[in-house]
mmCIF file of C-alpha atoms in Angstrom:
data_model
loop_
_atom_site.group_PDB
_atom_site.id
_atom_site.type_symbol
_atom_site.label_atom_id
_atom_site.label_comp_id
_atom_site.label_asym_id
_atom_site.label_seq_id
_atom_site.Cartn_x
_atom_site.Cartn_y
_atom_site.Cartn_z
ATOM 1 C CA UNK A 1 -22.764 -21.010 -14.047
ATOM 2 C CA UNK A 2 -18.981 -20.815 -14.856
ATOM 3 C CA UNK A 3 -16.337 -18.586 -13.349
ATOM 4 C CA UNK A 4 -16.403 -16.433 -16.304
ATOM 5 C CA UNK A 5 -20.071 -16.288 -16.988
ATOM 6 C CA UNK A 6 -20.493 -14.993 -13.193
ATOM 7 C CA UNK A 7 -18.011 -12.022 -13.336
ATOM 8 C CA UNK A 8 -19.635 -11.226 -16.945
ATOM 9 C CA UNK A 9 -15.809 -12.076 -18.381
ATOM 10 C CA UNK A 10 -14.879 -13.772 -22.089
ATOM 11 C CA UNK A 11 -12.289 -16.202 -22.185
ATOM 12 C CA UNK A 12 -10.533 -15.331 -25.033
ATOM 13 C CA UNK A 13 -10.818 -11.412 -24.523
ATOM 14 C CA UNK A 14 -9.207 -12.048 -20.696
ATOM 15 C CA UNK A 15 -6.896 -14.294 -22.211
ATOM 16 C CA UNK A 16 -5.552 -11.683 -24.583
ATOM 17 C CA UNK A 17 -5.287 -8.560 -22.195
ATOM 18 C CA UNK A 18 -3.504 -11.484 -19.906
ATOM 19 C CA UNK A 19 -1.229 -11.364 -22.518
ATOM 20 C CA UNK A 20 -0.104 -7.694 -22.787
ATOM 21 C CA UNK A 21 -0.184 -7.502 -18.999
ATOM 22 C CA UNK A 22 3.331 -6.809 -17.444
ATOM 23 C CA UNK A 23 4.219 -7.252 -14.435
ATOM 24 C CA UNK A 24 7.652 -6.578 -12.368
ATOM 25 C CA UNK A 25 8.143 -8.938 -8.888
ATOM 26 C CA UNK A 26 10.673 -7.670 -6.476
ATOM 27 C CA UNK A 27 11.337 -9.532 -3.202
ATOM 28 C CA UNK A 28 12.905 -12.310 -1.796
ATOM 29 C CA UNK A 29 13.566 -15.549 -4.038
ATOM 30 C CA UNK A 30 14.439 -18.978 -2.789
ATOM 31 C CA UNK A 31 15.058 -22.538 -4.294
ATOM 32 C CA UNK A 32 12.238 -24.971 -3.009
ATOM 33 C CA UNK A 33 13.223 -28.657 -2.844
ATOM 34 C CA UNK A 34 11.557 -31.609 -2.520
ATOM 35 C CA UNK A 35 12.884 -34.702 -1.622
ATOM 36 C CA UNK A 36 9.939 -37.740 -1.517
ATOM 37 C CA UNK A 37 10.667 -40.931 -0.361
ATOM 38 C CA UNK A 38 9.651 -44.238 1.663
ATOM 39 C CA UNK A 39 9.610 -44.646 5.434
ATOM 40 C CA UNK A 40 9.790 -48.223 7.108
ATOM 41 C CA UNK A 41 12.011 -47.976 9.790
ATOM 42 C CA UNK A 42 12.943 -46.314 12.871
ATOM 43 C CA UNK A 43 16.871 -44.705 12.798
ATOM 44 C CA UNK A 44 18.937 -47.089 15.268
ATOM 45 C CA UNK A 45 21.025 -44.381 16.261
ATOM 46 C CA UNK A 46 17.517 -41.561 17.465
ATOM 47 C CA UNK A 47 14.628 -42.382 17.449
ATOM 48 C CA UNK A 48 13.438 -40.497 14.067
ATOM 49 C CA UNK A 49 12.469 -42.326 11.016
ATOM 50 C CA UNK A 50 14.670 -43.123 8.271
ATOM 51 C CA UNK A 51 13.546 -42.071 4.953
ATOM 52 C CA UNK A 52 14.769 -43.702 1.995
ATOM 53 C CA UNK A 53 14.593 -41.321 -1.184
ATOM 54 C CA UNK A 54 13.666 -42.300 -4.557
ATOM 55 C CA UNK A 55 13.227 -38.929 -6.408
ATOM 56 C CA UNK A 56 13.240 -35.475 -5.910
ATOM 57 C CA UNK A 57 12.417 -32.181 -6.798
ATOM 58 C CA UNK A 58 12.826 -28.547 -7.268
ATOM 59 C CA UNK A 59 10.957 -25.458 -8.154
ATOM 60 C CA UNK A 60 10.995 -21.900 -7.870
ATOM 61 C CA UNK A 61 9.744 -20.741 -4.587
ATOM 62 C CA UNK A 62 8.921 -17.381 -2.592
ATOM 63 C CA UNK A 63 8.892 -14.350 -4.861
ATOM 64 C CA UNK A 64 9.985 -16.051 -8.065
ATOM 65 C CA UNK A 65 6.650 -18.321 -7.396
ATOM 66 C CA UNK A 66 4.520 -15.412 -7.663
ATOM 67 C CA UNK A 67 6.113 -14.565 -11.207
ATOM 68 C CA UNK A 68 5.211 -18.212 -12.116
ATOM 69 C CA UNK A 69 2.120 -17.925 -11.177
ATOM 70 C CA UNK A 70 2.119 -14.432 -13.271
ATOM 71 C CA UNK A 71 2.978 -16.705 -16.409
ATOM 72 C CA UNK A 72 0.778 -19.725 -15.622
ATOM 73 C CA UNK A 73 -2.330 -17.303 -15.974
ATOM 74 C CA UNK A 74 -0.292 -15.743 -19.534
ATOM 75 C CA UNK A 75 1.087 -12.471 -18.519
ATOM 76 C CA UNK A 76 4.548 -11.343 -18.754
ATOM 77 C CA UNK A 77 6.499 -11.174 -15.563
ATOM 78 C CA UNK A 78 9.883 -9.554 -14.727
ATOM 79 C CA UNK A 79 11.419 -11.166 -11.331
ATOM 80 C CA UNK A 80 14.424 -8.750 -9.776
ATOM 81 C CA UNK A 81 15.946 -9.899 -6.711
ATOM 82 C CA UNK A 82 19.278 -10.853 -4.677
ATOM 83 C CA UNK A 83 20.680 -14.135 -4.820
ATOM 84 C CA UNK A 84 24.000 -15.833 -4.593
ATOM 85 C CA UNK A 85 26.518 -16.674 -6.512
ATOM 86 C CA UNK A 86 26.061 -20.702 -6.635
ATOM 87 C CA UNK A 87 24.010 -23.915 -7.635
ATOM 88 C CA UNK A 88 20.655 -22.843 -6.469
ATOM 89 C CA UNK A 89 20.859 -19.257 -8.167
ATOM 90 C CA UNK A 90 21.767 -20.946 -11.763
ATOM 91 C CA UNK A 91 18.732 -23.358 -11.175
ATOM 92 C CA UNK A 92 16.867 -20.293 -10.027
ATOM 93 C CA UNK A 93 17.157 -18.457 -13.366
ATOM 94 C CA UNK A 94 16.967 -22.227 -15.589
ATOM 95 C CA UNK A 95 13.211 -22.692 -13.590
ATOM 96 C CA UNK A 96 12.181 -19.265 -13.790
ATOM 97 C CA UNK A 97 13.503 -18.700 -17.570
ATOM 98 C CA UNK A 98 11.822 -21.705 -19.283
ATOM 99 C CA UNK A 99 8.772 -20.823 -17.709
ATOM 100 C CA UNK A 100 9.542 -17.265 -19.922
ATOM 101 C CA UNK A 101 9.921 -15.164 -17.005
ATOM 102 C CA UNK A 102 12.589 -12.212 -17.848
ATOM 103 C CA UNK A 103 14.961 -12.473 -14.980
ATOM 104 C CA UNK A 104 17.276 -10.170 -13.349
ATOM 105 C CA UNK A 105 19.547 -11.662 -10.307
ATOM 106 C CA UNK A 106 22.227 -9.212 -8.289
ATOM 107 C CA UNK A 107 24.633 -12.073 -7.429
ATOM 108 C CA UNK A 108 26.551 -11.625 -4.503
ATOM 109 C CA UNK A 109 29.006 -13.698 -3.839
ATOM 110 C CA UNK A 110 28.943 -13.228 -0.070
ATOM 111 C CA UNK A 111 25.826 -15.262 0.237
ATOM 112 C CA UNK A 112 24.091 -18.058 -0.122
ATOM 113 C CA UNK A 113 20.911 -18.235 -2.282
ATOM 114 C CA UNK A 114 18.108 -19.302 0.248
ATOM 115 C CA UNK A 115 16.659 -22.860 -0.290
ATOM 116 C CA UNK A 116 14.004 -24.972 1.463
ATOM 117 C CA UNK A 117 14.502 -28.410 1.670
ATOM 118 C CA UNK A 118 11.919 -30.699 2.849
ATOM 119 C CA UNK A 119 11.709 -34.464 2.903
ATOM 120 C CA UNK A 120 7.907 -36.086 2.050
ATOM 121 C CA UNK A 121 6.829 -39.379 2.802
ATOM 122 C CA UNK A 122 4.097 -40.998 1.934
ATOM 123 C CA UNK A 123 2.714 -37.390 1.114
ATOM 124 C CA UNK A 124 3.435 -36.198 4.406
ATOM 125 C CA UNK A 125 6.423 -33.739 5.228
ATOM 126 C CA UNK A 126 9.046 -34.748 7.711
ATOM 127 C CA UNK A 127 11.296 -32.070 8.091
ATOM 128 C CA UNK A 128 12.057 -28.874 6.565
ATOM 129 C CA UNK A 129 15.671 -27.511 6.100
ATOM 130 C CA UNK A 130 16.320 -23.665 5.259
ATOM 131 C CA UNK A 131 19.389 -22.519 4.178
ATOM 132 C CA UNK A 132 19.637 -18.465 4.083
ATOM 133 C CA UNK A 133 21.820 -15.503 4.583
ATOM 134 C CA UNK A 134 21.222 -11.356 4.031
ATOM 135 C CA UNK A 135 22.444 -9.703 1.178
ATOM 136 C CA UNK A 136 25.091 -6.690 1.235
ATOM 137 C CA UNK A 137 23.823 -3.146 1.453
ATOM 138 C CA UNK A 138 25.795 -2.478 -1.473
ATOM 139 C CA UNK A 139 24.049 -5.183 -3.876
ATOM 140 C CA UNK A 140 21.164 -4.177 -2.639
ATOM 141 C CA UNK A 141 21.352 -0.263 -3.534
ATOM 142 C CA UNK A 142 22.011 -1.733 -7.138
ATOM 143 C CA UNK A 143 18.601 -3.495 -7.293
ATOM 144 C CA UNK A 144 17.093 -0.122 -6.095
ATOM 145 C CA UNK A 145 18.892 1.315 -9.305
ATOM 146 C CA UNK A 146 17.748 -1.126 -11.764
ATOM 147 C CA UNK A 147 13.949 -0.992 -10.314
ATOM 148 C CA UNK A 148 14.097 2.630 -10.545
ATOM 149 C CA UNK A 149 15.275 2.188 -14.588
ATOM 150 C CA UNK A 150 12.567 -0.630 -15.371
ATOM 151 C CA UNK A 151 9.604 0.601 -13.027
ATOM 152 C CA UNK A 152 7.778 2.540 -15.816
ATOM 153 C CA UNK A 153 7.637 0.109 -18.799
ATOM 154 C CA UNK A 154 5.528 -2.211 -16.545
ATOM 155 C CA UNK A 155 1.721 -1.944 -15.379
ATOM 156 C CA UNK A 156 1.698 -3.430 -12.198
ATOM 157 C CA UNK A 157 4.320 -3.888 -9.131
ATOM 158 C CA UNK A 158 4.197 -6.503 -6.523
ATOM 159 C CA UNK A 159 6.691 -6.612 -4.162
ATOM 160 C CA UNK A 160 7.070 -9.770 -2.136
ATOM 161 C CA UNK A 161 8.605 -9.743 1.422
ATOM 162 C CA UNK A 162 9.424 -13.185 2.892
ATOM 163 C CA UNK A 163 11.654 -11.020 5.546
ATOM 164 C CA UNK A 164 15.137 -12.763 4.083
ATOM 165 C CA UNK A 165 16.216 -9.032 3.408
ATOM 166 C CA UNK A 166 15.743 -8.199 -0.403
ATOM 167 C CA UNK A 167 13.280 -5.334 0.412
ATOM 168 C CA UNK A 168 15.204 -2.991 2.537
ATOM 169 C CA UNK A 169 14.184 -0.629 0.480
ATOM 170 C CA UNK A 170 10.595 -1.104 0.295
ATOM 171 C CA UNK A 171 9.781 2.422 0.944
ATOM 172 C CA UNK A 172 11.720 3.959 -1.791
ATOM 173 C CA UNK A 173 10.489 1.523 -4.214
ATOM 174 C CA UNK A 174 6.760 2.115 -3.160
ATOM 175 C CA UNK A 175 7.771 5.659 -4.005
ATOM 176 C CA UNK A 176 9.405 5.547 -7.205
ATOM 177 C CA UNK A 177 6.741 3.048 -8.287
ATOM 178 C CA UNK A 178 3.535 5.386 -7.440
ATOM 179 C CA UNK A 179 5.652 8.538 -9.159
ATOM 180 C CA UNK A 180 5.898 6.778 -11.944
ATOM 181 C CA UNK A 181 1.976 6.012 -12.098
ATOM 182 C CA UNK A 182 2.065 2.060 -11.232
ATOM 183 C CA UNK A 183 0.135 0.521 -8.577
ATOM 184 C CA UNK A 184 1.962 -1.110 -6.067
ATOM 185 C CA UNK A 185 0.843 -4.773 -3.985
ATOM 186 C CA UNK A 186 2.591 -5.998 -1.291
ATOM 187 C CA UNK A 187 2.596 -9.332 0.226
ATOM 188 C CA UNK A 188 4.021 -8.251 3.580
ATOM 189 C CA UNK A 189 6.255 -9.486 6.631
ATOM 190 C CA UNK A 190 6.774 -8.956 10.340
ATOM 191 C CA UNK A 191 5.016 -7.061 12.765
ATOM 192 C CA UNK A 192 5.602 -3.344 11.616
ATOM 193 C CA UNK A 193 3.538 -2.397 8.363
ATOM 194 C CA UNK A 194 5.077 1.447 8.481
ATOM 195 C CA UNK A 195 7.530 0.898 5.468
ATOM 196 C CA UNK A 196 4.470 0.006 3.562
ATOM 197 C CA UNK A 197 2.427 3.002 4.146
ATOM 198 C CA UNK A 198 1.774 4.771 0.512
ATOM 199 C CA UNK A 199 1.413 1.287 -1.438
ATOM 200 C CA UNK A 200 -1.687 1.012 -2.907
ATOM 201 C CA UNK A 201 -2.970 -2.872 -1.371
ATOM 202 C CA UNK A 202 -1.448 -5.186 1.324
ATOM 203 C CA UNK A 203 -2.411 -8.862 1.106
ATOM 204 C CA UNK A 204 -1.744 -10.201 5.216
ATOM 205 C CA UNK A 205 -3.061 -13.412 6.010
ATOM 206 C CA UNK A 206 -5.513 -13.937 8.725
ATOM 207 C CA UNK A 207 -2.170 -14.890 11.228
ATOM 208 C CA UNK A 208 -0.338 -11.896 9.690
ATOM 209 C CA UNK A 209 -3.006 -9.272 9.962
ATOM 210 C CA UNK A 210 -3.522 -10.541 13.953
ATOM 211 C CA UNK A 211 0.181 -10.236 14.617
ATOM 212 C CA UNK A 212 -0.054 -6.269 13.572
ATOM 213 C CA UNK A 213 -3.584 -5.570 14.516
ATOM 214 C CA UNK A 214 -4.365 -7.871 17.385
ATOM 215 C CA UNK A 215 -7.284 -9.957 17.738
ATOM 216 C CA UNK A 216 -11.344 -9.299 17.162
ATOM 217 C CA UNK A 217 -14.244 -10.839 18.003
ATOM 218 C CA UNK A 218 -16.551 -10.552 15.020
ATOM 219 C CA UNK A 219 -17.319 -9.316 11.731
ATOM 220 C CA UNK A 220 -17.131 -5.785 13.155
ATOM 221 C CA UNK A 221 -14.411 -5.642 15.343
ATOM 222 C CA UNK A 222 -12.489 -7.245 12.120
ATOM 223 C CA UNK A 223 -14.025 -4.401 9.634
ATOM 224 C CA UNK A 224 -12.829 -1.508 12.359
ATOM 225 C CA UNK A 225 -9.032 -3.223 12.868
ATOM 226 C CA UNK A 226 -9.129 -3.472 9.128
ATOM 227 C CA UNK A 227 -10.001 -0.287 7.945
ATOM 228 C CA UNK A 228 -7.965 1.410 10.864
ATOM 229 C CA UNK A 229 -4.517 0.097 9.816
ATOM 230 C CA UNK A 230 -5.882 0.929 5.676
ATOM 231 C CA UNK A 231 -6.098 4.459 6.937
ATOM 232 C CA UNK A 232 -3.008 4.864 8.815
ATOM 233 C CA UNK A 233 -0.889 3.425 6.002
ATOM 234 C CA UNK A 234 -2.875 5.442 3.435
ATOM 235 C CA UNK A 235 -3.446 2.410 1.278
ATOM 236 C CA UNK A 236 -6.281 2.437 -1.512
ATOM 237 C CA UNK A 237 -7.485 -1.448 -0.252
ATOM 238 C CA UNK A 238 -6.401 -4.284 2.179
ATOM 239 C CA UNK A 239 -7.175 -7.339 1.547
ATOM 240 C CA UNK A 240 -7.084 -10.233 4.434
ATOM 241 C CA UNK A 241 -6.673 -13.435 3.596
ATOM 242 C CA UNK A 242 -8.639 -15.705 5.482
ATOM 243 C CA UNK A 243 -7.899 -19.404 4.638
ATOM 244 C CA UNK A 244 -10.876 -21.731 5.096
ATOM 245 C CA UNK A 245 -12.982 -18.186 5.811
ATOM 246 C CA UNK A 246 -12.038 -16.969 2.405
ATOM 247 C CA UNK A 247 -10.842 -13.452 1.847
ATOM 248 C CA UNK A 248 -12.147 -9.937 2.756
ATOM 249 C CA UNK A 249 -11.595 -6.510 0.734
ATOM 250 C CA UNK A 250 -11.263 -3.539 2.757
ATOM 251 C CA UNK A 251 -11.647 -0.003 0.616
ATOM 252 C CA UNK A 252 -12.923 3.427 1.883
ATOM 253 C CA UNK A 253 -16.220 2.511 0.406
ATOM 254 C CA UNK A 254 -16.467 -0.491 2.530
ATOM 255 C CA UNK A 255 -15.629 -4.535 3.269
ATOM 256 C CA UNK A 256 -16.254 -6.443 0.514
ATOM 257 C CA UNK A 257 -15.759 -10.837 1.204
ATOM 258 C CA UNK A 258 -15.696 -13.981 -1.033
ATOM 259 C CA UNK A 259 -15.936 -17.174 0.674
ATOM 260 C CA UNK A 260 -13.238 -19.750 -0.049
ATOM 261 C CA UNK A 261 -13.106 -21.605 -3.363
ATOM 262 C CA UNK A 262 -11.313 -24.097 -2.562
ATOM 263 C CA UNK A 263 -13.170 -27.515 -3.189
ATOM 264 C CA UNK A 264 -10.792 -29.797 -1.668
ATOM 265 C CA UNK A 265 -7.407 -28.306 0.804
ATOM 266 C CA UNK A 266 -4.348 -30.931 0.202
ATOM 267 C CA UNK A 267 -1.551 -28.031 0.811
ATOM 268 C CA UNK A 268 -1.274 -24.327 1.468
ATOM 269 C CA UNK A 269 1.882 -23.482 1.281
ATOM 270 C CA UNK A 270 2.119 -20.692 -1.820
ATOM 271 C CA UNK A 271 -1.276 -19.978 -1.386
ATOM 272 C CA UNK A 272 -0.537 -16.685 -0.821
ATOM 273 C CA UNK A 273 2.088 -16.135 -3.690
ATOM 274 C CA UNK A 274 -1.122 -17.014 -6.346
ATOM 275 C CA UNK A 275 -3.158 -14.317 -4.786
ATOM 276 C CA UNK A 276 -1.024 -11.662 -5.253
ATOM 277 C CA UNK A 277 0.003 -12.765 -8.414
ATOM 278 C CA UNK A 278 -3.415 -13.116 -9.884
ATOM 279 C CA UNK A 279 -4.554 -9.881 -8.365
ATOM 280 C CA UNK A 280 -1.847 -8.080 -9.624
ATOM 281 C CA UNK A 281 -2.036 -9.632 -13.105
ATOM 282 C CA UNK A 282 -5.907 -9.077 -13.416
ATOM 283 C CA UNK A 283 -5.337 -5.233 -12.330
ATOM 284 C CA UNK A 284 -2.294 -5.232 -15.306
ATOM 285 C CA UNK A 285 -4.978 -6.406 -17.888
ATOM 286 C CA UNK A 286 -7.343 -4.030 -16.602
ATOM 287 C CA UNK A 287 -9.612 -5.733 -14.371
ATOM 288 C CA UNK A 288 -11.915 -3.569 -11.342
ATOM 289 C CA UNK A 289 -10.708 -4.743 -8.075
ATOM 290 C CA UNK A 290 -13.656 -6.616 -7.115
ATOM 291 C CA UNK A 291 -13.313 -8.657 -10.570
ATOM 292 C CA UNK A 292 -9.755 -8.997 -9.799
ATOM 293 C CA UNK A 293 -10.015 -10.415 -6.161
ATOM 294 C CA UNK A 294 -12.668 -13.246 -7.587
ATOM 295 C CA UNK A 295 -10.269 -14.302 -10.009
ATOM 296 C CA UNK A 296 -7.639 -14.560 -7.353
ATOM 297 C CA UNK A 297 -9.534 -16.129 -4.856
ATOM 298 C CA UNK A 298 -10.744 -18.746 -7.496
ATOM 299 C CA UNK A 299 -6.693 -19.252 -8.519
ATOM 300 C CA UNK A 300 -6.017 -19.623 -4.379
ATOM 301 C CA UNK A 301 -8.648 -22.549 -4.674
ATOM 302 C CA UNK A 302 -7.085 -24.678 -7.436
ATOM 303 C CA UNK A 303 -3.623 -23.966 -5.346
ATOM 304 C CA UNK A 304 -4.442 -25.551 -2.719
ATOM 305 C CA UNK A 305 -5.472 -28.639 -3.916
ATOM 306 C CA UNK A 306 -1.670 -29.340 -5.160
ATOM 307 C CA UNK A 307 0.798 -30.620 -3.153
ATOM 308 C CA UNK A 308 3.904 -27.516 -2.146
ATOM 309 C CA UNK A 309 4.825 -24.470 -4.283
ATOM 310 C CA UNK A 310 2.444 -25.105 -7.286
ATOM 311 C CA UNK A 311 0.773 -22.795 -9.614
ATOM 312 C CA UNK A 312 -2.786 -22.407 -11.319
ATOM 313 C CA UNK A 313 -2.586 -22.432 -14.753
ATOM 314 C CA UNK A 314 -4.901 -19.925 -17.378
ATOM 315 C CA UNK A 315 -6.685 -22.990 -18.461
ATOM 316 C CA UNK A 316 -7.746 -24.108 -14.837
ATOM 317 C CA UNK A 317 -8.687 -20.761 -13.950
ATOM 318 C CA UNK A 318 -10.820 -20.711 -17.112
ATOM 319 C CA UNK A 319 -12.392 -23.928 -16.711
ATOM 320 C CA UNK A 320 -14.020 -23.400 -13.245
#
């Protein structure tokens, strides 16, 4: 039995609620870049290998991949973030705007727009270089402005915290977001989950949710840390993130889990930007939770199975 035909879904009615579905991504953005190549040697001058590169790559990464992966699946996405004023952030808003994601960039000029650069060999990664600074308070306060103007004409709002800075004012955006009605899903950072409290779901991986909540032992242990921090932070759900254990929903009513649906595991990296963005998507179109955390978890499995930043597309999802 199909995807579909299990959650009791039609293809073409999904596809079309996809369609009205908006959905506004705040957080950090950065410039991934590939650079693949050929290794023979060993450097004369350190002993490192040389890599000799043939072709390269680049592709929206961190927050601006979970609005791609917003309009892989069909909906409309609106990206707002901080950049700078330079190369990457005009191939930034090229990537993000002929994949027909509306974007809205604060430039400042005293910064550079963050980029990853990694070097692949013979599908293997040999180094990664990250090049990042902190936006100014004062470009910052005008993002809060603009997300306060925009917040109601869109369903759904996912804010995405890589910890580079764009969300220092998570909690006021949390707050104008749930006055004005939306639901609000956060991919979070760091070891202090506080500024969250009020959203209504956090998406932690299995590393992340350890780092705030320490470790457990079982299934139990898990369900009590889980439901715990849920409470304290007055969220409606939590949902952990598991990896090879699939995923777990945590809600007052109780844990709900799907096991991984990933058939084969070739990279993981953006994993976590295709959950959020096909939870929050489903719940813009209209979707239950539940319904919404299959589709997700099903989106997470085709993910995986490409090699860095990569997104699953509204025909993959719908052919599983």
């Amino acid at each position: 039995m199909s995807l579909m035909q299990t959650l009791g879904l039609k293809p073409a009615a999904l596809a079309s609620s996809l369609a009205k579905a908006k959905v506004l991504v705040v957080g950090d953005v950065m410039l991934d870049r590939y650079w693949f190549g050929d290794v023979s040697r060993i450097s004369p001058e350190a002993p490192v290998p040389v890599a000799k590169i043939g072709r390269s790559e680049e592709r929206a990464g961190g927050a601006a991949n979970v609005a791609r992966n917003i309009a892989g699946l069909g909906g409309k996405a609106t990206i707002l973030s901080v950049v700078g004023d330079d190369e990457a952030a005009d191939v930034l808003e090229r990537l993000l705007k002929a994949d027909g994601i509306v974007t809205s960039f604060k430039r400042d000029s005293n910064i550079a727009t963050t980029v990853k650069l990694r070097v692949v060999a013979r599908q293997q990664q040999l180094i990664r270089l990250d090049f990042e600074d902190a936006p100014s308070h004062e470009i910052l306060a005008g993002k809060l402005e603009e997300f306060a103007d925009i917040v109601a004409a869109h369903d759904v709002v996912i804010l995405s915290d890589y910890g580079k800075g764009g969300l220092t004012h998570v909690a006021e955006m949390i707050q104008l977001a749930r006055a004005a009605g939306k639901p609000v899903l956060i991919d979070p950072k760091g070891d202090d989950y506080s500024k969250y409290a009020g959203a209504t779901l956090l998406t932690p991986n299995r590393s992340e949710f350890r780092q705030v909540a320490g470790g457990w032992k079982d299934e139990a242990s898990l369900t009590a840390k889980a439901q715990a921090l849920r409470a304290e932070l007055n969220l409606d759900a939590l949902l952990v993130t598991r990896s090879e254990e699939g995923m777990t929903l945590f809600r007052a009513d109780g844990a709900l889990h799907q096991p991984t649906f990933a058939r084969e595991v070739y990279d993981v990296s953006g994993a976590g930007d295709t959950v959020i963005g096909t939870l929050g998507l489903a719940l813009a179109a209209g979707q239950p939770l539940p319904v919404a955390m299959n589709l997700a978890n099903a989106a997470a499995g085709v993910v995986v199975g490409k090699l860095g930043t990569a997104v699953c597309s509204q025909q993959e999802l719908f052919a599983l």
